[in-house]
PDB file of C-alpha atoms in Angstrom:
ATOM      1  CA  MET T 182     130.966 118.510 136.111  1.00 50.00           C
ATOM      2  CA  SER T 183     127.709 116.670 135.640  1.00 46.00           C
ATOM      3  CA  ASP T 184     127.324 118.158 132.144  1.00 48.00           C
ATOM      4  CA  ARG T 185     130.713 116.782 131.119  1.00 48.00           C
ATOM      5  CA  SER T 186     129.809 113.387 132.585  1.00 46.00           C
ATOM      6  CA  ASP T 187     126.523 113.326 130.713  1.00 45.00           C
ATOM      7  CA  THR T 188     128.291 114.285 127.488  1.00 46.00           C
ATOM      8  CA  ALA T 189     130.891 111.565 127.986  1.00 46.00           C
ATOM      9  CA  ALA T 190     128.215 108.974 128.710  1.00 45.00           C
ATOM     10  CA  SER T 191     126.254 110.042 125.652  1.00 46.00           C
ATOM     11  CA  GLY T 192     129.362 109.791 123.506  1.00 46.00           C
ATOM     12  CA  GLU T 193     130.140 106.330 124.819  1.00 50.00           C
ATOM     13  CA  THR T 194     126.580 105.194 124.085  1.00 44.00           C
ATOM     14  CA  ALA T 195     126.847 106.489 120.520  1.00 41.00           C
ATOM     15  CA  ARG T 196     130.185 104.724 120.037  1.00 46.00           C
ATOM     16  CA  ALA T 197     128.769 101.483 121.429  1.00 44.00           C
ATOM     17  CA  GLU T 198     125.817 101.689 119.042  1.00 43.00           C
ATOM     18  CA  ALA T 199     128.165 102.392 116.158  1.00 42.00           C
ATOM     19  CA  ARG T 200     130.245  99.339 117.009  1.00 46.00           C
ATOM     20  CA  ALA T 201     127.075  97.231 117.149  1.00 44.00           C
ATOM     21  CA  HIS T 202     126.184  98.352 113.633  1.00 49.00           C
ATOM     22  CA  ASP T 203     129.578  98.442 111.964  1.00 58.00           C
ATOM     23  CA  THR T 204     128.606  96.124 109.120  1.00 65.00           C
ATOM     24  CA  VAL T 205     125.824  96.094 106.545  1.00 62.00           C
ATOM     25  CA  GLU T 206     124.705  92.696 107.818  1.00 64.00           C
ATOM     26  CA  ALA T 207     124.294  93.952 111.400  1.00 67.00           C
ATOM     27  CA  VAL T 208     122.272  96.965 110.253  1.00 66.00           C
ATOM     28  CA  VAL T 209     119.885  94.902 108.133  1.00 64.00           C
ATOM     29  CA  ARG T 210     119.347  92.313 110.870  1.00 64.00           C
ATOM     30  CA  THR T 211     118.458  95.045 113.361  1.00 66.00           C
ATOM     31  CA  GLN T 212     116.198  96.970 110.981  1.00 61.00           C
ATOM     32  CA  LEU T 213     114.288  93.854 109.887  1.00 62.00           C
ATOM     33  CA  SER T 214     113.720  92.842 113.496  1.00 62.00           C
ATOM     34  CA  ARG T 215     112.283  96.285 114.214  1.00 62.00           C
ATOM     35  CA  ALA T 216     110.078  96.149 111.120  1.00 59.00           C
ATOM     36  CA  LEU T 217     108.527  92.820 112.163  1.00 57.00           C
ATOM     37  CA  GLY T 218     107.923  93.929 115.744  1.00 59.00           C
ATOM     38  CA  GLY T 219     109.244  90.700 117.213  1.00 64.00           C
ATOM     39  CA  VAL T 220     107.083  87.699 118.100  1.00 68.00           C
ATOM     40  CA  ARG T 221     104.490  89.823 119.855  1.00 76.00           C
ATOM     41  CA  GLY T 222     104.100  92.169 116.907  1.00 75.00           C
ATOM     42  CA  MET T 223     103.592  89.272 114.505  1.00 74.00           C
ATOM     43  CA  ILE T 224     100.992  87.636 116.774  1.00 79.00           C
ATOM     44  CA  GLU T 225      99.127  90.933 117.109  1.00 82.00           C
ATOM     45  CA  ALA T 226      98.988  91.165 113.324  1.00 80.00           C
ATOM     46  CA  ALA T 227      97.409  87.700 113.073  1.00 82.00           C
ATOM     47  CA  VAL T 228      94.800  87.882 115.874  1.00 88.00           C
ATOM     48  CA  PRO T 229      92.203  90.105 114.100  1.00 90.00           C
ATOM     49  CA  THR T 230      92.331  87.877 111.001  1.00 88.00           C
ATOM     50  CA  ILE T 231      91.869  84.757 113.126  1.00 89.00           C
ATOM     51  CA  GLY T 232      88.914  86.354 114.914  1.00 91.00           C
ATOM     52  CA  PHE T 233      87.246  87.506 111.691  1.00 92.00           C
ATOM     53  CA  THR T 234      87.754  84.253 109.779  1.00 90.00           C
ATOM     54  CA  THR T 235      86.737  81.914 112.606  1.00 91.00           C
ATOM     55  CA  THR T 236      83.603  83.916 113.388  1.00 93.00           C
ATOM     56  CA  TYR T 237      82.520  84.142 109.748  1.00 91.00           C
ATOM     57  CA  VAL T 238      83.106  80.444 109.039  1.00 88.00           C
ATOM     58  CA  ILE T 239      81.002  79.515 112.080  1.00 92.00           C
ATOM     59  CA  THR T 240      78.199  82.097 111.811  1.00 92.00           C
ATOM     60  CA  LYS T 241      78.244  83.337 108.191  1.00 88.00           C
ATOM     61  CA  GLU T 242      77.462  86.771 109.682  1.00 93.00           C
ATOM     62  CA  LEU T 243      79.697  89.365 107.998  1.00 92.00           C
ATOM     63  CA  ARG T 244      79.030  92.238 110.399  1.00 92.00           C
ATOM     64  CA  LEU T 245      79.539  90.055 113.457  1.00 95.00           C
ATOM     65  CA  ALA T 246      82.782  88.658 112.071  1.00 93.00           C
ATOM     66  CA  LEU T 247      84.098  92.120 111.278  1.00 93.00           C
ATOM     67  CA  GLY T 248      83.053  93.293 114.740  1.00 94.00           C
ATOM     68  CA  VAL T 249      85.048  90.468 116.346  1.00 94.00           C
ATOM     69  CA  GLY T 250      88.088  91.327 114.231  1.00 92.00           C
ATOM     70  CA  VAL T 251      87.936  95.029 115.099  1.00 93.00           C
ATOM     71  CA  ALA T 252      87.196  94.351 118.779  1.00 94.00           C
ATOM     72  CA  SER T 253      90.193  92.024 119.096  1.00 93.00           C
ATOM     73  CA  ALA T 254      92.470  94.697 117.603  1.00 91.00           C
ATOM     74  CA  VAL T 255      91.048  97.338 119.967  1.00 93.00           C
ATOM     75  CA  LEU T 256      91.579  95.002 122.936  1.00 93.00           C
ATOM     76  CA  LEU T 257      95.201  94.468 121.946  1.00 91.00           C
ATOM     77  CA  LEU T 258      95.616  98.234 121.654  1.00 91.00           C
ATOM     78  CA  ILE T 259      94.209  98.761 125.162  1.00 93.00           C
ATOM     79  CA  VAL T 260      96.670  96.204 126.542  1.00 91.00           C
ATOM     80  CA  ARG T 261      99.533  98.053 124.862  1.00 89.00           C
ATOM     81  CA  VAL T 262      98.374 101.395 126.271  1.00 90.00           C
ATOM     82  CA  VAL T 263      97.984  99.985 129.789  1.00 92.00           C
ATOM     83  CA  GLN T 264     101.468  98.476 129.589  1.00 89.00           C
ATOM     84  CA  ARG T 265     102.811 101.743 128.151  1.00 87.00           C
ATOM     85  CA  SER T 266     104.506  99.890 125.316  1.00 85.00           C
ATOM     86  CA  THR T 267     104.636 100.987 121.697  1.00 81.00           C
ATOM     87  CA  PRO T 268     101.234 100.597 119.989  1.00 81.00           C
ATOM     88  CA  GLN T 269     102.697 100.827 116.458  1.00 79.00           C
ATOM     89  CA  PHE T 270     102.066  97.247 115.382  1.00 78.00           C
ATOM     90  CA  VAL T 271      98.591  97.055 116.943  1.00 83.00           C
ATOM     91  CA  LEU T 272      97.655 100.309 115.213  1.00 86.00           C
ATOM     92  CA  ASN T 273      98.841  98.810 111.918  1.00 83.00           C
ATOM     93  CA  SER T 274      96.652  95.783 112.586  1.00 83.00           C
ATOM     94  CA  LEU T 275      93.680  97.956 113.537  1.00 87.00           C
ATOM     95  CA  PHE T 276      94.092 100.035 110.381  1.00 89.00           C
ATOM     96  CA  GLY T 277      94.262  96.845 108.298  1.00 88.00           C
ATOM     97  CA  ILE T 278      91.060  95.358 109.719  1.00 89.00           C
ATOM     98  CA  ALA T 279      89.313  98.743 109.344  1.00 91.00           C
ATOM     99  CA  VAL T 280      90.197  98.897 105.643  1.00 93.00           C
ATOM    100  CA  ALA T 281      89.113  95.260 105.244  1.00 92.00           C
ATOM    101  CA  ALA T 282      85.786  96.072 106.909  1.00 92.00           C
ATOM    102  CA  PHE T 283      85.237  99.007 104.543  1.00 93.00           C
ATOM    103  CA  PHE T 284      85.766  96.825 101.455  1.00 94.00           C
ATOM    104  CA  ALA T 285      83.629  93.953 102.755  1.00 93.00           C
ATOM    105  CA  LEU T 286      80.728  96.104 103.978  1.00 93.00           C
ATOM    106  CA  ARG T 287      80.655  98.111 100.767  1.00 91.00           C
ATOM    107  CA  SER T 288      80.131  94.986  98.651  1.00 91.00           C
ATOM    108  CA  GLY T 289      78.539  92.657 101.206  1.00 92.00           C
ATOM    109  CA  ASN T 290      81.063  90.005 100.143  1.00 92.00           C
ATOM    110  CA  ALA T 291      83.199  88.580 102.974  1.00 92.00           C
ATOM    111  CA  ALA T 292      85.963  87.674 100.513  1.00 93.00           C
ATOM    112  CA  ASP T 293      86.464  91.392  99.813  1.00 94.00           C
ATOM    113  CA  ALA T 294      87.894  91.745 103.327  1.00 93.00           C
ATOM    114  CA  PHE T 295      91.027  90.103 101.945  1.00 94.00           C
ATOM    115  CA  LEU T 296      91.261  92.179  98.769  1.00 94.00           C
ATOM    116  CA  PRO T 297      93.231  95.095 100.321  1.00 94.00           C
ATOM    117  CA  GLY T 298      95.911  92.692 101.538  1.00 93.00           C
ATOM    118  CA  ILE T 299      96.201  91.082  98.111  1.00 96.00           C
ATOM    119  CA  LEU T 300      96.489  94.475  96.411  1.00 96.00           C
ATOM    120  CA  TYR T 301      99.025  95.651  98.997  1.00 94.00           C
ATOM    121  CA  ASN T 302     101.263  92.608  98.497  1.00 95.00           C
ATOM    122  CA  ALA T 303     101.024  92.887  94.711  1.00 97.00           C
ATOM    123  CA  GLY T 304     101.920  96.583  94.756  1.00 96.00           C
ATOM    124  CA  TYR T 305     104.719  96.073  97.254  1.00 94.00           C
ATOM    125  CA  ALA T 306     106.224  93.245  95.194  1.00 96.00           C
ATOM    126  CA  VAL T 307     106.108  95.283  91.984  1.00 97.00           C
ATOM    127  CA  ALA T 308     107.697  98.296  93.695  1.00 96.00           C
ATOM    128  CA  MET T 309     110.508  96.213  95.176  1.00 95.00           C
ATOM    129  CA  VAL T 310     111.256  94.443  91.890  1.00 97.00           C
ATOM    130  CA  PHE T 311     111.369  97.828  90.164  1.00 97.00           C
ATOM    131  CA  SER T 312     113.794  99.102  92.816  1.00 95.00           C
ATOM    132  CA  ILE T 313     116.075  96.139  92.121  1.00 95.00           C
ATOM    133  CA  LEU T 314     115.954  96.616  88.355  1.00 95.00           C
ATOM    134  CA  ILE T 315     116.980 100.273  88.620  1.00 94.00           C
ATOM    135  CA  ARG T 316     119.672  99.356  91.182  1.00 91.00           C
ATOM    136  CA  TRP T 317     118.052 101.196  94.068  1.00 94.00           C
ATOM    137  CA  PRO T 318     116.964  98.161  96.153  1.00 93.00           C
ATOM    138  CA  VAL T 319     114.756  99.167  99.057  1.00 90.00           C
ATOM    139  CA  VAL T 320     116.920  97.388 101.636  1.00 84.00           C
ATOM    140  CA  GLY T 321     119.649  99.882 100.786  1.00 85.00           C
ATOM    141  CA  PHE T 322     117.604 102.631 102.403  1.00 83.00           C
ATOM    142  CA  MET T 323     117.769 100.684 105.678  1.00 75.00           C
ATOM    143  CA  ILE T 324     121.512 101.177 105.431  1.00 72.00           C
ATOM    144  CA  GLY T 325     121.065 104.876 104.735  1.00 74.00           C
ATOM    145  CA  SER T 326     118.822 105.336 107.761  1.00 70.00           C
ATOM    146  CA  VAL T 327     121.714 104.298 110.004  1.00 64.00           C
ATOM    147  CA  THR T 328     124.681 105.862 108.210  1.00 64.00           C
ATOM    148  CA  GLY T 329     123.043 109.283 107.985  1.00 71.00           C
ATOM    149  CA  ASP T 330     123.333 109.428 104.188  1.00 75.00           C
ATOM    150  CA  PRO T 331     120.400 107.816 102.362  1.00 79.00           C
ATOM    151  CA  THR T 332     122.318 107.236  99.113  1.00 82.00           C
ATOM    152  CA  ALA T 333     126.021 106.752  99.973  1.00 80.00           C
ATOM    153  CA  TRP T 334     125.625 102.957 100.021  1.00 80.00           C
ATOM    154  CA  ARG T 335     125.231 103.006  96.224  1.00 86.00           C
ATOM    155  CA  SER T 336     128.901 103.922  95.838  1.00 84.00           C
ATOM    156  CA  ASP T 337     129.866 100.347  96.728  1.00 82.00           C
ATOM    157  CA  PRO T 338     128.802  97.706  94.150  1.00 85.00           C
ATOM    158  CA  GLY T 339     129.155  94.971  96.790  1.00 81.00           C
ATOM    159  CA  ILE T 340     126.620  96.621  99.058  1.00 81.00           C
ATOM    160  CA  VAL T 341     124.244  97.191  96.139  1.00 88.00           C
ATOM    161  CA  ARG T 342     124.440  93.486  95.197  1.00 88.00           C
ATOM    162  CA  LEU T 343     123.860  92.419  98.813  1.00 85.00           C
ATOM    163  CA  CYS T 344     120.878  94.752  99.183  1.00 87.00           C
ATOM    164  CA  SER T 345     119.437  93.473  95.884  1.00 92.00           C
ATOM    165  CA  ARG T 346     119.622  89.858  97.075  1.00 90.00           C
ATOM    166  CA  LEU T 347     118.004  90.799 100.379  1.00 88.00           C
ATOM    167  CA  THR T 348     115.263  92.715  98.590  1.00 92.00           C
ATOM    168  CA  TRP T 349     114.492  89.639  96.465  1.00 94.00           C
ATOM    169  CA  LEU T 350     113.947  87.756  99.727  1.00 90.00           C
ATOM    170  CA  LEU T 351     111.351  90.389 100.652  1.00 89.00           C
ATOM    171  CA  VAL T 352     109.687  90.101  97.245  1.00 94.00           C
ATOM    172  CA  LEU T 353     109.152  86.328  97.428  1.00 93.00           C
ATOM    173  CA  PRO T 354     106.666  86.258 100.362  1.00 92.00           C
ATOM    174  CA  CYS T 355     104.580  89.019  98.749  1.00 94.00           C
ATOM    175  CA  ALA T 356     104.512  87.255  95.387  1.00 95.00           C
ATOM    176  CA  LEU T 357     103.609  83.919  96.998  1.00 95.00           C
ATOM    177  CA  ARG T 358     100.726  85.469  98.928  1.00 95.00           C
ATOM    178  CA  VAL T 359      99.258  86.944  95.745  1.00 96.00           C
ATOM    179  CA  ALA T 360      99.734  83.682  93.824  1.00 96.00           C
ATOM    180  CA  VAL T 361      97.871  81.703  96.505  1.00 96.00           C
ATOM    181  CA  GLN T 362      95.257  84.172  97.691  1.00 96.00           C
ATOM    182  CA  TYR T 363      94.083  85.774  94.454  1.00 96.00           C
ATOM    183  CA  PRO T 364      92.651  82.525  92.992  1.00 96.00           C
ATOM    184  CA  LEU T 365      90.925  81.906  96.342  1.00 95.00           C
ATOM    185  CA  TYR T 366      89.519  85.425  96.258  1.00 95.00           C
ATOM    186  CA  LEU T 367      88.093  84.800  92.788  1.00 94.00           C
ATOM    187  CA  ALA T 368      86.314  81.730  94.178  1.00 92.00           C
ATOM    188  CA  GLY T 369      84.175  84.050  96.293  1.00 88.00           C
ATOM    189  CA  GLU T 370      82.595  83.568  99.711  1.00 86.00           C
ATOM    190  CA  SER T 371      82.892  79.785  99.539  1.00 87.00           C
ATOM    191  CA  ALA T 372      86.644  80.183  99.955  1.00 91.00           C
ATOM    192  CA  VAL T 373      86.637  82.654 102.880  1.00 92.00           C
ATOM    193  CA  GLY T 374      87.823  79.972 105.306  1.00 91.00           C
ATOM    194  CA  TRP T 375      90.725  79.089 103.028  1.00 93.00           C
ATOM    195  CA  LEU T 376      91.469  82.761 102.462  1.00 93.00           C
ATOM    196  CA  GLY T 377      91.721  83.375 106.192  1.00 91.00           C
ATOM    197  CA  THR T 378      93.859  80.283 106.697  1.00 90.00           C
ATOM    198  CA  SER T 379      96.206  81.233 103.872  1.00 91.00           C
ATOM    199  CA  LYS T 380      96.497  84.799 105.202  1.00 89.00           C
ATOM    200  CA  ILE T 381      97.581  83.463 108.595  1.00 85.00           C
ATOM    201  CA  VAL T 382      99.902  80.737 107.275  1.00 86.00           C
ATOM    202  CA  LEU T 383     101.441  83.052 104.684  1.00 88.00           C
ATOM    203  CA  GLY T 384     101.636  85.913 107.173  1.00 82.00           C
ATOM    204  CA  TRP T 385     104.155  85.869 110.005  1.00 74.00           C
ATOM    205  CA  PRO T 386     105.302  82.226 109.507  1.00 79.00           C
ATOM    206  CA  LEU T 387     106.325  83.054 105.932  1.00 83.00           C
ATOM    207  CA  GLN T 388     107.857  86.324 107.098  1.00 76.00           C
ATOM    208  CA  VAL T 389     109.891  84.443 109.703  1.00 74.00           C
ATOM    209  CA  ALA T 390     111.068  82.018 107.008  1.00 82.00           C
ATOM    210  CA  SER T 391     112.082  84.966 104.845  1.00 81.00           C
ATOM    211  CA  LEU T 392     113.925  86.528 107.768  1.00 75.00           C
ATOM    212  CA  ALA T 393     115.703  83.214 108.432  1.00 77.00           C
ATOM    213  CA  ALA T 394     116.873  83.156 104.816  1.00 83.00           C
ATOM    214  CA  MET T 395     118.155  86.702 105.219  1.00 79.00           C
ATOM    215  CA  VAL T 396     119.979  85.812 108.424  1.00 74.00           C
ATOM    216  CA  TRP T 397     121.617  82.874 106.641  1.00 80.00           C
ATOM    217  CA  LEU T 398     122.696  85.118 103.785  1.00 77.00           C
ATOM    218  CA  LEU T 399     123.915  87.829 106.138  1.00 74.00           C
ATOM    219  CA  ALA T 400     125.825  85.366 108.306  1.00 72.00           C
ATOM    220  CA  ARG T 401     128.015  84.503 105.325  1.00 66.00           C
ATOM    221  CA  GLY T 402     129.436  88.007 104.939  1.00 58.00           C
ATOM    222  CA  ARG T 403     130.835  90.984 106.773  1.00 58.00           C
ATOM    223  CA  THR T 404     130.514  94.020 104.547  1.00 59.00           C
ATOM    224  CA  PRO T 405     132.055  97.132 106.191  1.00 57.00           C
ATOM    225  CA  LEU T 406     129.643  99.985 106.708  1.00 56.00           C
ATOM    226  CA  VAL T 407     130.865 103.472 105.775  1.00 53.00           C
ATOM    227  CA  ARG T 408     129.351 106.211 107.934  1.00 50.00           C
ATOM    228  CA  GLN T 409     128.994 109.800 106.845  1.00 48.00           C
ATOM    229  CA  GLY T 410     130.308 112.336 109.308  1.00 47.00           C
ATOM    230  CA  PRO T 411     132.733 115.203 109.719  1.00 45.00           C
ATOM    231  CA  ASP T 412     135.726 112.896 109.309  1.00 45.00           C
ATOM    232  CA  THR T 413     134.473 110.976 106.272  1.00 43.00           C
ATOM    233  CA  GLY T 414     134.120 111.777 102.605  1.00 43.00           C
ATOM    234  CA  SER T 415     130.874 112.346 100.848  1.00 41.00           C
ATOM    235  CA  GLY T 416     130.652 108.966  99.164  1.00 42.00           C
ATOM    236  CA  ASN T 417     133.795 106.875  99.511  1.00 42.00           C
ATOM    237  CA  SER T 418     133.245 103.154  99.266  1.00 39.00           C
ATOM    238  CA  PRO T 419     134.958 100.575 101.501  1.00 38.00           C
ATOM    239  CA  ALA T 420     136.905  99.358  98.514  1.00 38.00           C
ATOM    240  CA  SER T 421     138.320 102.761  97.580  1.00 34.00           C
TER     241      SER T 421
END
């Protein structure tokens, strides 16, 4: 009896989740929120940069500044572990400051701590633009992760167009960061303070602005989401 009850409860949960994600817009909103890690995740991403930049501007000691950045990330990780909450976003931050430390210590130039981030944003922007041009926008794969078929969304031109517009909104923050930070990087150590400030300002605040633009775009439409399952075809579009 209990097995049947558990099965029924599980089925109801699955149906409730399906209803909550029955449109493309709902799926993208949920997936983007997860990707950003919420307010806490965005703050955790900024803290090591704030610690590194502030310490270096005050002391001009590269090793000390990097130590503060790494220590702040480790402290945030310990808090996550103690609270038994997901450490994913802190680990991302810790990995980022570790890579930054490697670049900066190798050259002895504090500005090089920001080079990995600039290269990452440039590469990410190029990859996303390429995905749009070949009509495989990366946001479409967010749809596929929920429907169970990573490519079925391409059968509907409306969904492809929506995902392309959303992907452009992900490209813009990356392109803006490179446009602002690369000239500052070329200025060398004299611009480390400005580099750190721009990284923070163009970090989660810009990401939140991009997300707000996506929410506005998504709020204007309700594109049905086709799920792949035993009762559905292999690639029918909502319009067919």
